[in-house]
CSV table of C-alpha atoms and ligand atoms in Angstrom, one decimal:
chain,number,residue,atom,x,y,z
A,1,UNK,CA,-207.6,-51.6,52.6
A,2,UNK,CA,-210.7,-49.5,52.8
A,3,UNK,CA,-213.3,-49.5,50.0
A,4,UNK,CA,-213.5,-46.1,48.2
A,5,UNK,CA,-216.7,-44.0,48.6
A,6,UNK,CA,-216.7,-42.9,45.0
A,7,UNK,CA,-218.3,-39.5,44.9
A,8,UNK,CA,-217.5,-39.1,41.2
A,9,UNK,CA,-219.4,-42.3,40.3
A,10,UNK,CA,-222.4,-41.6,42.6
A,11,UNK,CA,-222.7,-38.0,41.5
A,12,UNK,CA,-222.6,-39.1,37.8
A,13,UNK,CA,-225.5,-41.5,38.5
A,14,UNK,CA,-227.5,-38.8,40.3
A,15,UNK,CA,-226.9,-36.3,37.5
A,16,UNK,CA,-228.2,-38.8,35.0
A,17,UNK,CA,-231.4,-39.2,37.0
A,18,UNK,CA,-231.8,-35.4,37.3
A,19,UNK,CA,-231.2,-35.1,33.5
A,20,UNK,CA,-233.9,-37.7,32.7
A,21,UNK,CA,-236.3,-35.9,35.1
A,22,UNK,CA,-235.7,-32.6,33.5
A,23,UNK,CA,-236.2,-34.0,30.0
A,24,UNK,CA,-239.6,-35.4,31.2
A,25,UNK,CA,-240.5,-32.0,32.8
A,26,UNK,CA,-239.7,-30.3,29.5
A,27,UNK,CA,-241.8,-32.7,27.5
A,28,UNK,CA,-244.8,-32.6,29.8
A,29,UNK,CA,-244.9,-28.9,30.8
A,30,UNK,CA,-242.5,-27.1,28.4
A,31,UNK,CA,-240.8,-25.6,31.5
A,32,UNK,CA,-237.2,-25.8,32.6
A,33,UNK,CA,-235.9,-25.6,36.2
A,34,UNK,CA,-233.6,-22.6,36.4
A,35,UNK,CA,-230.7,-21.5,38.7
A,36,UNK,CA,-229.3,-18.0,39.1
A,37,UNK,CA,-225.8,-17.6,40.4
A,38,UNK,CA,-224.6,-14.2,41.7
A,39,UNK,CA,-220.9,-13.5,42.0
A,40,UNK,CA,-219.4,-10.3,43.3
A,41,UNK,CA,-215.8,-9.3,42.6
A,42,UNK,CA,-212.9,-11.2,41.1
A,43,UNK,CA,-212.0,-14.0,43.7
A,44,UNK,CA,-210.4,-16.7,41.5
A,45,UNK,CA,-211.7,-19.6,43.5
A,46,UNK,CA,-215.2,-18.3,43.4
A,47,UNK,CA,-214.9,-17.8,39.6
A,48,UNK,CA,-214.0,-21.5,39.2
A,49,UNK,CA,-216.9,-22.6,41.4
A,50,UNK,CA,-219.3,-20.5,39.4
A,51,UNK,CA,-218.0,-21.8,36.0
A,52,UNK,CA,-218.4,-25.3,37.3
A,53,UNK,CA,-222.0,-24.6,38.4
A,54,UNK,CA,-222.8,-23.4,34.9
A,55,UNK,CA,-221.2,-26.5,33.3
A,56,UNK,CA,-223.2,-28.8,35.7
A,57,UNK,CA,-226.4,-27.1,34.8
A,58,UNK,CA,-225.7,-27.4,31.1
A,59,UNK,CA,-224.9,-31.1,31.5
A,60,UNK,CA,-228.3,-31.9,33.0
A,61,UNK,CA,-230.3,-29.5,30.7
A,62,UNK,CA,-231.1,-27.0,33.5
A,63,UNK,CA,-231.4,-23.3,32.7
A,64,UNK,CA,-228.8,-21.2,34.4
A,65,UNK,CA,-227.8,-17.5,34.4
A,66,UNK,CA,-224.9,-15.8,35.9
A,67,UNK,CA,-224.8,-12.3,37.4
A,68,UNK,CA,-221.3,-11.1,37.7
A,69,UNK,CA,-221.2,-7.9,39.8
A,70,UNK,CA,-218.3,-5.5,40.4
A,71,UNK,CA,-216.3,-5.7,43.7
A,72,UNK,CA,-217.5,-2.2,44.7
A,73,UNK,CA,-221.3,-2.8,44.3
A,74,UNK,CA,-223.4,-1.4,47.1
A,75,UNK,CA,-225.4,-3.7,49.4
A,76,UNK,CA,-228.6,-1.9,48.2
A,77,UNK,CA,-227.8,-2.7,44.5
A,78,UNK,CA,-227.0,-6.4,45.4
A,79,UNK,CA,-230.2,-6.7,47.4
A,80,UNK,CA,-232.1,-5.1,44.5
A,81,UNK,CA,-230.9,-7.9,42.2
A,82,UNK,CA,-231.7,-10.6,44.8
A,83,UNK,CA,-235.3,-9.3,45.1
A,84,UNK,CA,-235.7,-9.2,41.3
A,85,UNK,CA,-234.5,-12.8,41.1
A,86,UNK,CA,-237.0,-13.7,43.9
A,87,UNK,CA,-239.7,-12.6,41.5
A,88,UNK,CA,-238.4,-14.1,38.3
A,89,UNK,CA,-240.7,-16.9,37.1
A,90,UNK,CA,-238.0,-18.9,35.3
A,91,UNK,CA,-235.6,-18.9,38.3
A,92,UNK,CA,-236.2,-21.5,40.9
A,93,UNK,CA,-233.0,-21.4,42.8
A,94,UNK,CA,-230.8,-18.5,43.7
A,95,UNK,CA,-227.2,-18.8,44.9
A,96,UNK,CA,-225.0,-15.9,46.0
A,97,UNK,CA,-221.4,-17.1,45.9
A,98,UNK,CA,-219.7,-16.8,49.2
A,99,UNK,CA,-217.4,-15.1,50.4
A,100,UNK,CA,-218.7,-11.6,49.6
A,101,UNK,CA,-216.4,-8.6,49.8
A,102,UNK,CA,-216.1,-7.3,53.4
A,103,UNK,CA,-218.4,-4.2,52.9
A,104,UNK,CA,-221.4,-6.5,52.1
A,105,UNK,CA,-223.2,-8.2,55.0
A,106,UNK,CA,-223.6,-11.9,53.9
A,107,UNK,CA,-226.2,-12.6,56.6
A,108,UNK,CA,-228.5,-9.8,55.3
A,109,UNK,CA,-228.0,-10.9,51.7
A,110,UNK,CA,-228.8,-14.5,52.4
A,111,UNK,CA,-231.8,-13.5,54.5
A,112,UNK,CA,-233.2,-11.7,51.5
A,113,UNK,CA,-233.2,-14.8,49.3
A,114,UNK,CA,-236.7,-16.1,49.2
A,115,UNK,CA,-236.8,-19.4,51.3
A,116,UNK,CA,-238.6,-21.1,48.4
A,117,UNK,CA,-235.5,-20.4,46.2
A,118,UNK,CA,-232.9,-20.9,48.9
A,119,UNK,CA,-231.0,-23.8,47.2
A,120,UNK,CA,-227.8,-23.1,49.2
A,121,UNK,CA,-229.9,-23.5,52.4
A,122,UNK,CA,-228.4,-20.5,54.3
A,123,UNK,CA,-231.6,-18.7,55.1
A,124,UNK,CA,-232.5,-18.7,58.8
A,125,UNK,CA,-235.9,-20.2,57.9
A,126,UNK,CA,-234.2,-23.1,56.1
A,127,UNK,CA,-231.8,-23.6,59.0
A,128,UNK,CA,-234.8,-23.7,61.4
A,129,UNK,CA,-236.6,-26.2,59.2
A,130,UNK,CA,-233.5,-28.4,59.2
A,131,UNK,CA,-233.5,-28.4,63.0
A,132,UNK,CA,-237.1,-29.3,63.0
A,133,UNK,CA,-236.6,-32.0,60.4
A,134,UNK,CA,-239.2,-30.3,58.1
A,135,UNK,CA,-237.0,-29.0,55.4
A,136,UNK,CA,-237.0,-28.5,51.6
A,137,UNK,CA,-233.3,-27.8,51.3
A,138,UNK,CA,-230.2,-28.9,53.1
A,139,UNK,CA,-226.7,-27.3,52.5
A,140,UNK,CA,-225.2,-29.1,49.6
A,141,UNK,CA,-222.1,-30.6,51.3
A,142,UNK,CA,-223.8,-32.4,54.2
A,143,UNK,CA,-226.6,-33.5,51.9
A,144,UNK,CA,-224.0,-34.9,49.5
A,145,UNK,CA,-222.4,-36.8,52.3
A,146,UNK,CA,-225.7,-38.4,53.3
A,147,UNK,CA,-226.4,-39.4,49.7
A,148,UNK,CA,-223.0,-41.0,49.4
A,149,UNK,CA,-223.4,-43.0,52.6
A,150,UNK,CA,-226.9,-44.1,51.5
A,151,UNK,CA,-225.6,-45.2,48.1
A,152,UNK,CA,-223.1,-47.6,49.8
A,153,UNK,CA,-225.8,-48.8,52.2
A,154,UNK,CA,-224.0,-47.5,55.3
A,155,UNK,CA,-226.5,-47.6,58.1
A,156,UNK,CA,-226.2,-44.7,60.5
A,157,UNK,CA,-228.8,-45.9,63.0
A,158,UNK,CA,-227.4,-46.5,66.5
A,159,UNK,CA,-223.8,-45.8,65.2
A,160,UNK,CA,-221.3,-43.5,66.9
A,161,UNK,CA,-221.1,-40.6,64.5
A,162,UNK,CA,-218.4,-38.0,65.1
A,163,UNK,CA,-218.3,-34.7,63.2
A,164,UNK,CA,-215.1,-32.7,63.4
A,165,UNK,CA,-216.0,-29.0,62.6
A,166,UNK,CA,-219.1,-27.0,63.6
A,167,UNK,CA,-219.4,-24.5,60.7
A,168,UNK,CA,-222.9,-23.4,59.7
A,169,UNK,CA,-222.5,-24.8,56.2
A,170,UNK,CA,-220.9,-28.2,57.0
A,171,UNK,CA,-220.5,-29.3,60.6
A,172,UNK,CA,-223.7,-28.2,62.2
A,173,UNK,CA,-226.2,-29.3,59.5
A,174,UNK,CA,-224.1,-32.6,59.1
A,175,UNK,CA,-224.6,-33.3,62.8
A,176,UNK,CA,-228.4,-32.7,62.5
A,177,UNK,CA,-228.8,-35.0,59.5
A,178,UNK,CA,-226.9,-37.8,61.2
A,179,UNK,CA,-229.1,-37.3,64.3
A,180,UNK,CA,-232.2,-37.6,62.1
A,181,UNK,CA,-230.7,-40.8,60.7
A,182,UNK,CA,-230.6,-42.0,64.3
A,183,UNK,CA,-226.9,-41.8,64.8
A,184,UNK,CA,-225.4,-41.0,68.2
A,185,UNK,CA,-223.7,-37.8,67.3
A,186,UNK,CA,-220.7,-36.0,68.8
A,187,UNK,CA,-219.5,-32.7,67.4
A,188,UNK,CA,-215.9,-31.6,67.8
A,189,UNK,CA,-214.3,-28.2,67.3
A,190,UNK,CA,-211.1,-26.4,68.1
A,191,UNK,CA,-211.7,-26.4,71.9
A,192,UNK,CA,-212.4,-30.1,72.0
A,193,UNK,CA,-210.0,-31.8,74.5
A,194,UNK,CA,-208.1,-34.8,73.2
A,195,UNK,CA,-209.6,-34.9,69.8
A,196,UNK,CA,-208.0,-38.3,68.9
A,197,UNK,CA,-209.8,-39.9,71.9
A,198,UNK,CA,-213.2,-38.7,70.5
A,199,UNK,CA,-212.5,-39.5,66.8
A,200,UNK,CA,-211.3,-43.0,67.8
A,201,UNK,CA,-214.8,-43.8,69.1
A,202,UNK,CA,-216.4,-43.1,65.7
A,203,UNK,CA,-218.0,-45.8,63.6
A,204,UNK,CA,-218.7,-43.0,61.1
A,205,UNK,CA,-216.2,-40.1,61.1
A,206,UNK,CA,-217.0,-36.9,59.1
A,207,UNK,CA,-214.1,-34.5,59.0
A,208,UNK,CA,-214.6,-30.8,58.0
A,209,UNK,CA,-211.9,-29.0,60.0
A,210,UNK,CA,-209.9,-27.1,57.3
A,211,UNK,CA,-206.7,-28.6,58.6
A,212,UNK,CA,-204.6,-30.4,56.0
A,213,UNK,CA,-204.1,-34.2,56.5
A,214,UNK,CA,-204.7,-33.7,60.3
A,215,UNK,CA,-206.5,-37.0,61.0
A,216,UNK,CA,-204.0,-39.8,61.2
A,217,UNK,CA,-204.5,-43.5,61.5
A,218,UNK,CA,-203.9,-43.4,65.3
A,219,UNK,CA,-207.0,-41.2,65.6
A,220,UNK,CA,-209.3,-43.7,63.9
A,221,UNK,CA,-211.0,-46.9,65.0
A,222,UNK,CA,-210.3,-50.0,62.9
A,223,UNK,CA,-213.2,-50.5,60.4
A,224,UNK,CA,-214.5,-47.0,60.7
A,225,UNK,CA,-216.2,-45.2,57.8
A,226,UNK,CA,-214.3,-42.0,57.0
A,227,UNK,CA,-215.7,-39.0,55.1
A,228,UNK,CA,-213.2,-36.3,54.3
A,229,UNK,CA,-214.8,-33.0,53.5
A,230,UNK,CA,-211.6,-30.9,53.5
A,231,UNK,CA,-210.0,-29.6,50.4
A,232,UNK,CA,-206.4,-28.3,50.3
A,233,UNK,CA,-203.9,-27.7,47.6
A,234,UNK,CA,-200.5,-29.2,48.3
A,235,UNK,CA,-197.2,-27.6,47.3
A,236,UNK,CA,-197.0,-29.9,44.2
A,237,UNK,CA,-200.4,-28.6,43.1
A,238,UNK,CA,-202.3,-31.8,43.9
A,239,UNK,CA,-205.4,-31.8,46.2
A,240,UNK,CA,-205.7,-33.5,49.5
A,241,UNK,CA,-208.1,-33.4,52.4
A,242,UNK,CA,-208.3,-33.1,56.2
A,243,UNK,CA,-207.5,-36.8,56.5
A,244,UNK,CA,-204.1,-38.5,55.9
A,245,UNK,CA,-205.6,-40.8,53.3
A,246,UNK,CA,-202.5,-43.0,52.9
A,247,UNK,CA,-202.4,-44.2,56.6
A,248,UNK,CA,-206.1,-44.0,57.4
A,249,UNK,CA,-207.2,-46.0,54.3
A,250,UNK,CA,-205.2,-49.0,55.6
A,251,UNK,CA,-207.5,-49.4,58.7
A,252,UNK,CA,-210.8,-47.9,57.7
A,253,UNK,CA,-213.6,-49.9,56.1
A,254,UNK,CA,-214.7,-47.1,53.7
A,255,UNK,CA,-213.1,-43.8,52.9
A,256,UNK,CA,-213.7,-40.9,50.5
A,257,UNK,CA,-210.8,-39.8,48.3
A,258,UNK,CA,-209.8,-36.1,47.8
A,259,UNK,CA,-210.4,-35.3,45.0
A,260,UNK,CA,-213.4,-37.4,43.8
A,261,UNK,CA,-215.2,-37.9,47.1
A,262,UNK,CA,-217.4,-35.2,48.7
A,263,UNK,CA,-216.6,-32.4,46.2
A,264,UNK,CA,-218.5,-33.9,43.2
A,265,UNK,CA,-221.4,-34.8,45.5
A,266,UNK,CA,-221.6,-31.2,46.7
A,267,UNK,CA,-221.9,-29.9,43.2
A,268,UNK,CA,-224.6,-32.3,42.2
A,269,UNK,CA,-226.7,-31.5,45.3
A,270,UNK,CA,-227.0,-28.0,44.1
A,271,UNK,CA,-228.7,-29.3,41.0
A,272,UNK,CA,-230.9,-31.6,43.1
A,273,UNK,CA,-231.9,-28.7,45.4
A,274,UNK,CA,-232.8,-26.6,42.3
A,275,UNK,CA,-235.0,-29.4,40.9
A,276,UNK,CA,-236.6,-29.7,44.3
A,277,UNK,CA,-237.3,-25.9,44.3
A,278,UNK,CA,-238.9,-26.3,40.8
A,279,UNK,CA,-241.1,-29.1,41.9
A,280,UNK,CA,-242.0,-27.3,45.1
A,281,UNK,CA,-243.2,-24.3,43.0
A,282,UNK,CA,-245.1,-26.5,40.5
A,283,UNK,CA,-247.1,-28.3,43.2
B,1,NDP,P1,-214.6,-23.7,58.7
B,1,NDP,O1,-213.2,-23.1,58.7
B,1,NDP,O2,-215.8,-22.7,58.7
B,1,NDP,O3,-214.7,-24.6,60.0
B,1,NDP,C1,-213.7,-25.4,60.5
B,1,NDP,C2,-214.2,-26.1,61.8
B,1,NDP,O4,-213.1,-27.0,62.2
B,1,NDP,C3,-214.4,-25.1,62.9
B,1,NDP,O5,-215.6,-25.5,63.6
B,1,NDP,C4,-213.2,-25.3,63.8
B,1,NDP,O6,-213.5,-25.1,65.2
B,1,NDP,C5,-212.9,-26.8,63.5
B,1,NDP,N1,-211.4,-27.0,63.8
B,1,NDP,C6,-210.4,-26.3,63.3
B,1,NDP,N2,-209.2,-26.8,63.8
B,1,NDP,C7,-209.5,-27.8,64.6
B,1,NDP,C8,-208.8,-28.6,65.5
B,1,NDP,N3,-207.5,-28.6,65.5
B,1,NDP,N4,-209.5,-29.6,66.2
B,1,NDP,C9,-210.8,-29.7,66.1
B,1,NDP,N5,-211.6,-28.9,65.3
B,1,NDP,C10,-211.0,-27.9,64.6
B,1,NDP,O7,-214.6,-24.7,57.6
B,1,NDP,P2,-215.9,-25.3,56.7
B,1,NDP,O8,-216.8,-26.0,57.5
B,1,NDP,O9,-216.4,-24.2,55.8
B,1,NDP,O10,-215.0,-26.3,55.7
B,1,NDP,C11,-214.3,-27.3,56.3
B,1,NDP,C12,-213.4,-27.9,55.2
B,1,NDP,O11,-214.2,-28.4,54.2
B,1,NDP,C13,-212.5,-26.9,54.5
B,1,NDP,O12,-211.2,-27.5,54.2
B,1,NDP,C14,-213.2,-26.5,53.2
B,1,NDP,O13,-212.3,-26.2,52.2
B,1,NDP,C15,-213.9,-27.9,52.9
B,1,NDP,N6,-215.1,-27.8,52.2
B,1,NDP,C16,-215.3,-28.7,51.2
B,1,NDP,C17,-216.5,-28.7,50.5
B,1,NDP,C18,-216.6,-29.8,49.4
B,1,NDP,O14,-217.5,-29.7,48.6
B,1,NDP,N7,-215.8,-30.9,49.5
B,1,NDP,C19,-217.5,-27.8,50.7
B,1,NDP,C20,-217.3,-26.9,51.8
B,1,NDP,C21,-216.1,-26.9,52.5
B,1,NDP,P3,-214.0,-23.7,65.8
B,1,NDP,O15,-215.5,-23.6,65.5
B,1,NDP,O16,-213.8,-23.9,67.3
B,1,NDP,O17,-213.2,-22.7,65.2
């Protein structure tokens, strides 16, 4: 049976480190790292994410402020707020909760966040920097996956790493980080032929395909490390991932549970990125 990659445990440890670091910053400089979260409209899932972000900030002693804007806000008004937050001295990270209502152009909004405060790592400059390996921020989910693998001393160097999914927020940056860690990386997507043949080659398999319990034991190599990024709500209200945990855990060496795997790591990496942004500004 696979060992659990416990994202809840690891994120709690990282949060404790962040909390201590913030206490020290407060003591020595009187300053506090600050995060601004902008939410537009009434999407229930987004509201939960934003509430969790506020709670996470409180837990580590980070300043946070929330800007809840009406669904029908104009792009000009939203950009006006983003520009104001870019200038605010006490705000070090800015996150605009995605998805935005259809009449707002997310690309334009993200491009207007100052790269120094781009803690969600969606700005084209940040993306370019990740490609070059000269980055300050990485999107929170792939960064959380890397931290989790590092915590369990899982060496990526020379390993067959397969990423299922090529989204801008998970799959693509995940592949780049694995490449920087000297993995031999393959990226799969909906046009990949014979997915199971490819996933079966993986020593480290990262699944972010938004397909409920899609990856079964017969698609996985014995002893592989499995990271399940997917989150789905089952009919009984419980959460599950893109991987069929029951069958795959029997043959993998390590596996992330859902919930309690990648999710808590993602949340904690936002705090880490905000602290990085603060330090970046203070240097
Ligand atoms: P997207 O929907 O943006 O991307 C899904 C990717 O999977 C696409 O690249 C798509 O290919 C690929 N894909 C879909 N079906 C198949 C298939 N049958 N075979 C191979 N590839 C396939 O998803 P995200 O990257 O945003 O998120 C992925 C999952 O992770 C979701 O379940 C999401 O809820 C979850 N998530 C979890 C987070 C966490 O903190 N745990 C954070 C972010 C996301 P193509 O490009 O060809 O369409």
